[in-house]
PDB file of C-alpha atoms in Angstrom:
ATOM      1  CA  GLY A   1      82.239 120.045 123.484  1.00 48.00           C
ATOM      2  CA  GLN A   2      85.719 119.075 124.661  1.00 64.00           C
ATOM      3  CA  ASN A   3      86.863 117.787 128.066  1.00 84.00           C
ATOM      4  CA  ILE A   4      86.329 114.217 126.943  1.00 92.00           C
ATOM      5  CA  ASP A   5      86.514 111.729 129.796  1.00 95.00           C
ATOM      6  CA  GLN A   6      86.659 107.964 129.368  1.00 96.00           C
ATOM      7  CA  PRO A   7      88.222 105.137 131.389  1.00 97.00           C
ATOM      8  CA  THR A   8      91.868 104.439 130.720  1.00 95.00           C
ATOM      9  CA  GLU A   9      91.704 100.667 130.636  1.00 97.00           C
ATOM     10  CA  MET A  10      89.156  97.855 130.734  1.00 98.00           C
ATOM     11  CA  THR A  11      89.396  94.085 130.636  1.00 98.00           C
ATOM     12  CA  ALA A  12      86.655  91.724 129.492  1.00 97.00           C
ATOM     13  CA  THR A  13      86.270  88.059 128.633  1.00 97.00           C
ATOM     14  CA  GLU A  14      85.861  86.632 125.160  1.00 97.00           C
ATOM     15  CA  GLY A  15      82.180  86.204 124.317  1.00 97.00           C
ATOM     16  CA  ALA A  16      81.054  88.732 126.937  1.00 98.00           C
ATOM     17  CA  ILE A  17      79.572  92.225 126.627  1.00 98.00           C
ATOM     18  CA  VAL A  18      81.459  95.384 127.561  1.00 98.00           C
ATOM     19  CA  GLN A  19      80.300  98.986 127.824  1.00 98.00           C
ATOM     20  CA  ILE A  20      82.769 101.846 127.449  1.00 98.00           C
ATOM     21  CA  ASN A  21      81.498 105.161 128.782  1.00 98.00           C
ATOM     22  CA  CYS A  22      82.367 108.653 127.662  1.00 97.00           C
ATOM     23  CA  THR A  23      81.371 112.067 129.000  1.00 96.00           C
ATOM     24  CA  TYR A  24      81.887 115.430 127.344  1.00 93.00           C
ATOM     25  CA  GLN A  25      81.008 119.073 127.757  1.00 86.00           C
ATOM     26  CA  THR A  26      77.675 119.813 126.117  1.00 80.00           C
ATOM     27  CA  SER A  27      78.348 123.367 124.916  1.00 82.00           C
ATOM     28  CA  GLY A  28      78.991 123.587 121.175  1.00 81.00           C
ATOM     29  CA  PHE A  29      78.184 119.931 120.672  1.00 83.00           C
ATOM     30  CA  ASN A  30      77.687 118.755 117.077  1.00 82.00           C
ATOM     31  CA  GLY A  31      78.106 115.016 117.193  1.00 90.00           C
ATOM     32  CA  LEU A  32      79.814 112.151 118.994  1.00 93.00           C
ATOM     33  CA  PHE A  33      82.145 109.700 117.299  1.00 95.00           C
ATOM     34  CA  TRP A  34      83.704 106.415 118.327  1.00 97.00           C
ATOM     35  CA  TYR A  35      86.879 105.112 116.729  1.00 97.00           C
ATOM     36  CA  GLN A  36      88.810 101.874 117.172  1.00 97.00           C
ATOM     37  CA  GLN A  37      92.592 101.960 117.129  1.00 96.00           C
ATOM     38  CA  HIS A  38      94.740  98.852 117.195  1.00 95.00           C
ATOM     39  CA  ALA A  39      98.281  99.295 118.470  1.00 90.00           C
ATOM     40  CA  GLY A  40     100.488 100.917 115.852  1.00 85.00           C
ATOM     41  CA  GLU A  41      97.607 101.496 113.447  1.00 89.00           C
ATOM     42  CA  ALA A  42      95.366 104.374 112.434  1.00 91.00           C
ATOM     43  CA  PRO A  43      91.991 104.980 114.085  1.00 94.00           C
ATOM     44  CA  THR A  44      89.096 103.463 112.166  1.00 95.00           C
ATOM     45  CA  PHE A  45      85.580 104.884 112.299  1.00 95.00           C
ATOM     46  CA  LEU A  46      83.013 102.881 114.267  1.00 96.00           C
ATOM     47  CA  SER A  47      79.988 105.074 114.880  1.00 95.00           C
ATOM     48  CA  TYR A  48      78.488 108.540 114.828  1.00 93.00           C
ATOM     49  CA  ASN A  49      75.654 109.832 117.020  1.00 94.00           C
ATOM     50  CA  VAL A  50      74.081 113.235 116.709  1.00 91.00           C
ATOM     51  CA  LEU A  51      70.622 112.467 118.110  1.00 92.00           C
ATOM     52  CA  ASP A  52      69.700 110.851 121.418  1.00 96.00           C
ATOM     53  CA  GLY A  53      69.323 107.115 121.485  1.00 96.00           C
ATOM     54  CA  LEU A  54      70.980 103.910 120.492  1.00 96.00           C
ATOM     55  CA  GLU A  55      72.576 103.224 117.116  1.00 94.00           C
ATOM     56  CA  GLU A  56      73.220  99.556 116.421  1.00 94.00           C
ATOM     57  CA  LYS A  57      75.722  98.275 113.902  1.00 90.00           C
ATOM     58  CA  GLY A  58      76.341  94.557 114.131  1.00 94.00           C
ATOM     59  CA  ARG A  59      78.119  93.637 117.355  1.00 96.00           C
ATOM     60  CA  PHE A  60      78.756  97.303 118.151  1.00 97.00           C
ATOM     61  CA  SER A  61      76.200  99.816 119.401  1.00 97.00           C
ATOM     62  CA  SER A  62      76.602 103.420 120.462  1.00 97.00           C
ATOM     63  CA  PHE A  63      74.327 105.445 122.706  1.00 98.00           C
ATOM     64  CA  LEU A  64      74.015 109.196 123.158  1.00 97.00           C
ATOM     65  CA  SER A  65      72.316 111.428 125.706  1.00 96.00           C
ATOM     66  CA  ARG A  66      72.860 115.045 124.711  1.00 94.00           C
ATOM     67  CA  SER A  67      71.308 116.515 127.841  1.00 93.00           C
ATOM     68  CA  LYS A  68      73.677 114.519 130.046  1.00 94.00           C
ATOM     69  CA  GLY A  69      76.765 114.893 127.858  1.00 94.00           C
ATOM     70  CA  TYR A  70      77.104 111.120 127.908  1.00 95.00           C
ATOM     71  CA  SER A  71      77.750 108.357 125.423  1.00 97.00           C
ATOM     72  CA  TYR A  72      78.685 104.726 125.562  1.00 98.00           C
ATOM     73  CA  LEU A  73      79.986 102.128 123.152  1.00 98.00           C
ATOM     74  CA  LEU A  74      78.609  98.636 123.651  1.00 98.00           C
ATOM     75  CA  LEU A  75      80.521  95.677 122.293  1.00 98.00           C
ATOM     76  CA  LYS A  76      78.755  92.306 122.251  1.00 97.00           C
ATOM     77  CA  GLU A  77      80.080  88.794 121.734  1.00 97.00           C
ATOM     78  CA  LEU A  78      83.600  89.988 122.315  1.00 98.00           C
ATOM     79  CA  GLN A  79      86.352  88.521 120.174  1.00 98.00           C
ATOM     80  CA  MET A  80      90.090  88.555 120.772  1.00 97.00           C
ATOM     81  CA  LYS A  81      90.506  90.900 117.806  1.00 97.00           C
ATOM     82  CA  ASP A  82      88.438  93.513 119.655  1.00 98.00           C
ATOM     83  CA  SER A  83      91.458  94.161 121.886  1.00 98.00           C
ATOM     84  CA  ALA A  84      92.273  97.760 120.965  1.00 97.00           C
ATOM     85  CA  SER A  85      91.929 101.328 122.125  1.00 97.00           C
ATOM     86  CA  TYR A  86      88.503 102.889 121.714  1.00 98.00           C
ATOM     87  CA  LEU A  87      88.500 106.627 121.187  1.00 97.00           C
ATOM     88  CA  CYS A  88      85.562 108.850 122.006  1.00 96.00           C
ATOM     89  CA  ALA A  89      85.532 112.131 120.053  1.00 95.00           C
ATOM     90  CA  ASP A  90      83.249 115.125 120.226  1.00 92.00           C
ATOM     91  CA  LEU A  91      82.646 117.384 117.219  1.00 88.00           C
ATOM     92  CA  TYR A  92      82.737 120.794 118.743  1.00 83.00           C
ATOM     93  CA  SER A  93      81.740 124.036 117.069  1.00 79.00           C
ATOM     94  CA  GLY A  94      82.642 127.457 118.287  1.00 71.00           C
ATOM     95  CA  ALA A  95      83.549 130.825 116.777  1.00 68.00           C
ATOM     96  CA  GLY A  96      82.712 129.535 113.306  1.00 68.00           C
ATOM     97  CA  SER A  97      85.031 126.549 113.431  1.00 73.00           C
ATOM     98  CA  TYR A  98      84.466 122.843 113.822  1.00 79.00           C
ATOM     99  CA  GLN A  99      86.940 120.585 115.582  1.00 83.00           C
ATOM    100  CA  LEU A 100      86.973 116.954 116.539  1.00 87.00           C
ATOM    101  CA  THR A 101      88.309 116.623 120.078  1.00 90.00           C
ATOM    102  CA  PHE A 102      89.469 113.174 121.128  1.00 93.00           C
ATOM    103  CA  GLY A 103      89.601 111.572 124.524  1.00 94.00           C
ATOM    104  CA  LYS A 104      92.714 109.679 125.595  1.00 93.00           C
ATOM    105  CA  GLY A 105      91.106 106.409 124.627  1.00 95.00           C
ATOM    106  CA  THR A 106      90.096 103.302 126.534  1.00 97.00           C
ATOM    107  CA  LYS A 107      92.446 100.379 126.121  1.00 97.00           C
ATOM    108  CA  LEU A 108      90.328  97.226 126.037  1.00 98.00           C
ATOM    109  CA  SER A 109      91.940  93.878 126.655  1.00 98.00           C
ATOM    110  CA  VAL A 110      89.894  90.814 125.740  1.00 98.00           C
ATOM    111  CA  ILE A 111      91.024  87.698 127.575  1.00 97.00           C
ATOM    112  CA  PRO A 112      90.123  84.049 126.859  1.00 95.00           C
TER     113      PRO A 112
ATOM    114  CA  GLU B   1      94.456 102.897  95.746  1.00 53.00           C
ATOM    115  CA  THR B   2      91.545 103.702  97.995  1.00 68.00           C
ATOM    116  CA  GLY B   3      91.118 105.651 101.200  1.00 93.00           C
ATOM    117  CA  VAL B   4      93.804 107.830 102.726  1.00 96.00           C
ATOM    118  CA  THR B   5      97.478 107.103 102.136  1.00 96.00           C
ATOM    119  CA  GLN B   6     100.521 108.572 103.839  1.00 97.00           C
ATOM    120  CA  THR B   7     104.208 108.482 103.052  1.00 97.00           C
ATOM    121  CA  PRO B   8     106.657 107.769 104.434  1.00 97.00           C
ATOM    122  CA  ARG B   9     105.374 105.337 107.027  1.00 95.00           C
ATOM    123  CA  HIS B  10     108.480 105.758 109.160  1.00 96.00           C
ATOM    124  CA  LEU B  11     110.936 108.641 109.347  1.00 96.00           C
ATOM    125  CA  VAL B  12     114.041 109.263 111.397  1.00 95.00           C
ATOM    126  CA  MET B  13     115.520 112.738 111.211  1.00 92.00           C
ATOM    127  CA  GLY B  14     118.041 114.904 112.961  1.00 90.00           C
ATOM    128  CA  MET B  15     117.127 118.237 114.485  1.00 88.00           C
ATOM    129  CA  THR B  16     118.740 120.158 111.616  1.00 87.00           C
ATOM    130  CA  ASN B  17     117.070 118.194 108.816  1.00 89.00           C
ATOM    131  CA  LYS B  18     114.211 119.263 106.586  1.00 94.00           C
ATOM    132  CA  LYS B  19     111.682 116.644 105.583  1.00 95.00           C
ATOM    133  CA  SER B  20     108.112 116.486 104.340  1.00 97.00           C
ATOM    134  CA  LEU B  21     105.209 114.189 105.097  1.00 98.00           C
ATOM    135  CA  LYS B  22     102.730 113.506 102.347  1.00 98.00           C
ATOM    136  CA  CYS B  23      99.065 112.601 102.525  1.00 98.00           C
ATOM    137  CA  GLU B  24      96.727 111.742  99.686  1.00 97.00           C
ATOM    138  CA  GLN B  25      93.039 110.964  99.852  1.00 97.00           C
ATOM    139  CA  HIS B  26      91.142 109.109  97.147  1.00 94.00           C
ATOM    140  CA  LEU B  27      87.676 109.674  98.613  1.00 94.00           C
ATOM    141  CA  GLY B  28      86.698 112.910  96.888  1.00 94.00           C
ATOM    142  CA  HIS B  29      86.596 114.716 100.221  1.00 94.00           C
ATOM    143  CA  ASN B  30      86.817 118.466 100.683  1.00 93.00           C
ATOM    144  CA  ALA B  31      88.431 118.684 104.121  1.00 94.00           C
ATOM    145  CA  MET B  32      91.800 117.372 105.273  1.00 95.00           C
ATOM    146  CA  TYR B  33      93.471 117.330 108.671  1.00 95.00           C
ATOM    147  CA  TRP B  34      96.820 116.791 110.368  1.00 96.00           C
ATOM    148  CA  TYR B  35      96.916 115.250 113.843  1.00 96.00           C
ATOM    149  CA  LYS B  36      99.736 114.431 116.231  1.00 96.00           C
ATOM    150  CA  GLN B  37      99.505 111.375 118.470  1.00 95.00           C
ATOM    151  CA  SER B  38     102.029 111.037 121.262  1.00 93.00           C
ATOM    152  CA  ALA B  39     102.212 108.212 123.774  1.00 86.00           C
ATOM    153  CA  LYS B  40      99.768 108.547 126.675  1.00 80.00           C
ATOM    154  CA  LYS B  41      98.144 111.632 125.126  1.00 87.00           C
ATOM    155  CA  PRO B  42      94.985 112.093 123.088  1.00 90.00           C
ATOM    156  CA  LEU B  43      95.055 112.818 119.390  1.00 92.00           C
ATOM    157  CA  GLU B  44      95.907 116.501 118.958  1.00 93.00           C
ATOM    158  CA  LEU B  45      94.510 118.431 116.017  1.00 93.00           C
ATOM    159  CA  MET B  46      97.209 120.470 114.285  1.00 95.00           C
ATOM    160  CA  PHE B  47      95.771 121.881 111.070  1.00 94.00           C
ATOM    161  CA  VAL B  48      92.530 121.826 109.112  1.00 93.00           C
ATOM    162  CA  TYR B  49      92.099 122.560 105.433  1.00 93.00           C
ATOM    163  CA  ASN B  50      88.760 122.963 103.698  1.00 90.00           C
ATOM    164  CA  PHE B  51      88.680 123.324  99.907  1.00 88.00           C
ATOM    165  CA  LYS B  52      92.472 123.907 100.023  1.00 86.00           C
ATOM    166  CA  GLU B  53      92.138 126.804 102.465  1.00 87.00           C
ATOM    167  CA  GLN B  54      93.537 126.535 105.973  1.00 86.00           C
ATOM    168  CA  THR B  55      90.745 126.979 108.498  1.00 85.00           C
ATOM    169  CA  GLU B  56      92.472 125.917 111.701  1.00 83.00           C
ATOM    170  CA  ASN B  57      95.957 126.203 113.145  1.00 84.00           C
ATOM    171  CA  ASN B  58      95.899 124.956 116.698  1.00 83.00           C
ATOM    172  CA  SER B  59      98.838 126.998 117.959  1.00 87.00           C
ATOM    173  CA  VAL B  60     101.276 124.731 116.187  1.00 93.00           C
ATOM    174  CA  PRO B  61     104.951 125.825 116.261  1.00 94.00           C
ATOM    175  CA  SER B  62     106.232 127.302 113.021  1.00 94.00           C
ATOM    176  CA  ARG B  63     108.712 124.448 112.572  1.00 95.00           C
ATOM    177  CA  PHE B  64     105.640 122.595 111.232  1.00 96.00           C
ATOM    178  CA  SER B  65     104.459 124.064 107.945  1.00 95.00           C
ATOM    179  CA  PRO B  66     101.426 122.620 106.147  1.00 96.00           C
ATOM    180  CA  GLU B  67     100.699 122.851 102.453  1.00 96.00           C
ATOM    181  CA  CYS B  68      97.542 121.904 100.582  1.00 95.00           C
ATOM    182  CA  PRO B  69      97.973 122.264  96.808  1.00 94.00           C
ATOM    183  CA  ASN B  70      94.586 120.703  96.047  1.00 93.00           C
ATOM    184  CA  SER B  71      91.747 118.951  97.845  1.00 91.00           C
ATOM    185  CA  SER B  72      93.372 115.539  97.456  1.00 95.00           C
ATOM    186  CA  HIS B  73      96.872 116.266  98.719  1.00 97.00           C
ATOM    187  CA  LEU B  74      98.214 117.554 102.004  1.00 97.00           C
ATOM    188  CA  PHE B  75     101.808 118.007 103.053  1.00 97.00           C
ATOM    189  CA  LEU B  76     103.482 118.701 106.380  1.00 98.00           C
ATOM    190  CA  HIS B  77     106.903 120.278 105.991  1.00 97.00           C
ATOM    191  CA  LEU B  78     109.236 119.747 108.925  1.00 96.00           C
ATOM    192  CA  HIS B  79     112.354 121.730 109.814  1.00 94.00           C
ATOM    193  CA  THR B  80     114.527 122.113 112.910  1.00 93.00           C
ATOM    194  CA  LEU B  81     112.347 119.746 114.912  1.00 94.00           C
ATOM    195  CA  GLN B  82     112.896 118.854 118.548  1.00 94.00           C
ATOM    196  CA  PRO B  83     113.050 115.376 120.108  1.00 94.00           C
ATOM    197  CA  GLU B  84     109.676 116.014 121.768  1.00 94.00           C
ATOM    198  CA  ASP B  85     108.162 116.218 118.276  1.00 96.00           C
ATOM    199  CA  SER B  86     108.672 112.477 117.923  1.00 96.00           C
ATOM    200  CA  ALA B  87     105.182 111.026 117.509  1.00 96.00           C
ATOM    201  CA  LEU B  88     102.743 109.420 115.101  1.00 96.00           C
ATOM    202  CA  TYR B  89     101.475 111.987 112.598  1.00 97.00           C
ATOM    203  CA  LEU B  90      98.081 111.148 111.218  1.00 97.00           C
ATOM    204  CA  CYS B  91      96.321 112.612 108.241  1.00 97.00           C
ATOM    205  CA  ALA B  92      92.548 112.430 107.915  1.00 96.00           C
ATOM    206  CA  SER B  93      89.883 113.586 105.499  1.00 96.00           C
ATOM    207  CA  SER B  94      86.142 114.155 105.605  1.00 94.00           C
ATOM    208  CA  GLN B  95      83.509 115.032 103.061  1.00 92.00           C
ATOM    209  CA  ASP B  96      82.898 118.364 104.767  1.00 85.00           C
ATOM    210  CA  LEU B  97      83.738 120.137 108.019  1.00 82.00           C
ATOM    211  CA  ALA B  98      80.178 119.841 109.252  1.00 74.00           C
ATOM    212  CA  GLY B  99      76.645 119.583 107.988  1.00 69.00           C
ATOM    213  CA  GLY B 100      75.267 116.468 109.587  1.00 68.00           C
ATOM    214  CA  GLN B 101      74.349 113.220 107.874  1.00 72.00           C
ATOM    215  CA  GLY B 102      77.830 111.992 108.714  1.00 78.00           C
ATOM    216  CA  ALA B 103      79.577 114.271 106.215  1.00 80.00           C
ATOM    217  CA  GLU B 104      81.981 115.309 108.941  1.00 86.00           C
ATOM    218  CA  THR B 105      83.117 111.742 109.643  1.00 91.00           C
ATOM    219  CA  GLN B 106      86.889 111.671 109.406  1.00 94.00           C
ATOM    220  CA  TYR B 107      88.816 108.810 107.836  1.00 95.00           C
ATOM    221  CA  PHE B 108      92.433 108.374 108.807  1.00 96.00           C
ATOM    222  CA  GLY B 109      95.536 107.386 106.956  1.00 96.00           C
ATOM    223  CA  PRO B 110      98.003 104.867 108.426  1.00 94.00           C
ATOM    224  CA  GLY B 111     100.232 107.609 109.835  1.00 96.00           C
ATOM    225  CA  THR B 112     103.909 108.445 109.740  1.00 97.00           C
ATOM    226  CA  ARG B 113     105.928 107.338 112.751  1.00 96.00           C
ATOM    227  CA  LEU B 114     108.473 110.135 113.256  1.00 96.00           C
ATOM    228  CA  LEU B 115     111.577 109.930 115.408  1.00 95.00           C
ATOM    229  CA  VAL B 116     113.640 113.074 115.932  1.00 95.00           C
ATOM    230  CA  LEU B 117     117.171 112.503 117.166  1.00 92.00           C
TER     231      LEU B 117
END
């Protein structure tokens, strides 16, 4: 785990679909989380993937490929309120400890 | 109240002050965390407590002193801070540290916005 890499910023149009990618180091991997954080607020949990494949939850879906160290968050039917930072986080285990390591976040701007 | 609460929400302190941040979780979780979030930087894990015992200290300076009197409460005691310590301090909790089935999913409090002058 660790060394989380995700784009810094993205812009998309209301009603469209956007995919936010995330890569991580595969060693010590124990799960991949996505959080949403509006400006000035706490991160809120969106999704958790531990097995390969796509997890769908309403307008949001998250995909994981453990062999490639790759995940994406898919947001459909974008709404203005989806403008936020999206944080990719990898649950890493090593030396008997577990830590959630966050990427810097992808700031998504939804425009009319 | 439900979820994870933090007080105060905003704090301004001088470098010689002593203050404490408080976190309380109402979720029946066993693990609690302190994070620091600075502008343009990722969330940084500071401390982890599991069943009131500290399991992680990520090389945090001693001017930050955590305390966990029980599984529901977590404190961060601050003394002789530096201006670069100004940040959003977030508390989180999870059912467990690991174990699958989503038990390690962390839920965050609203944070304390700290300004050190």
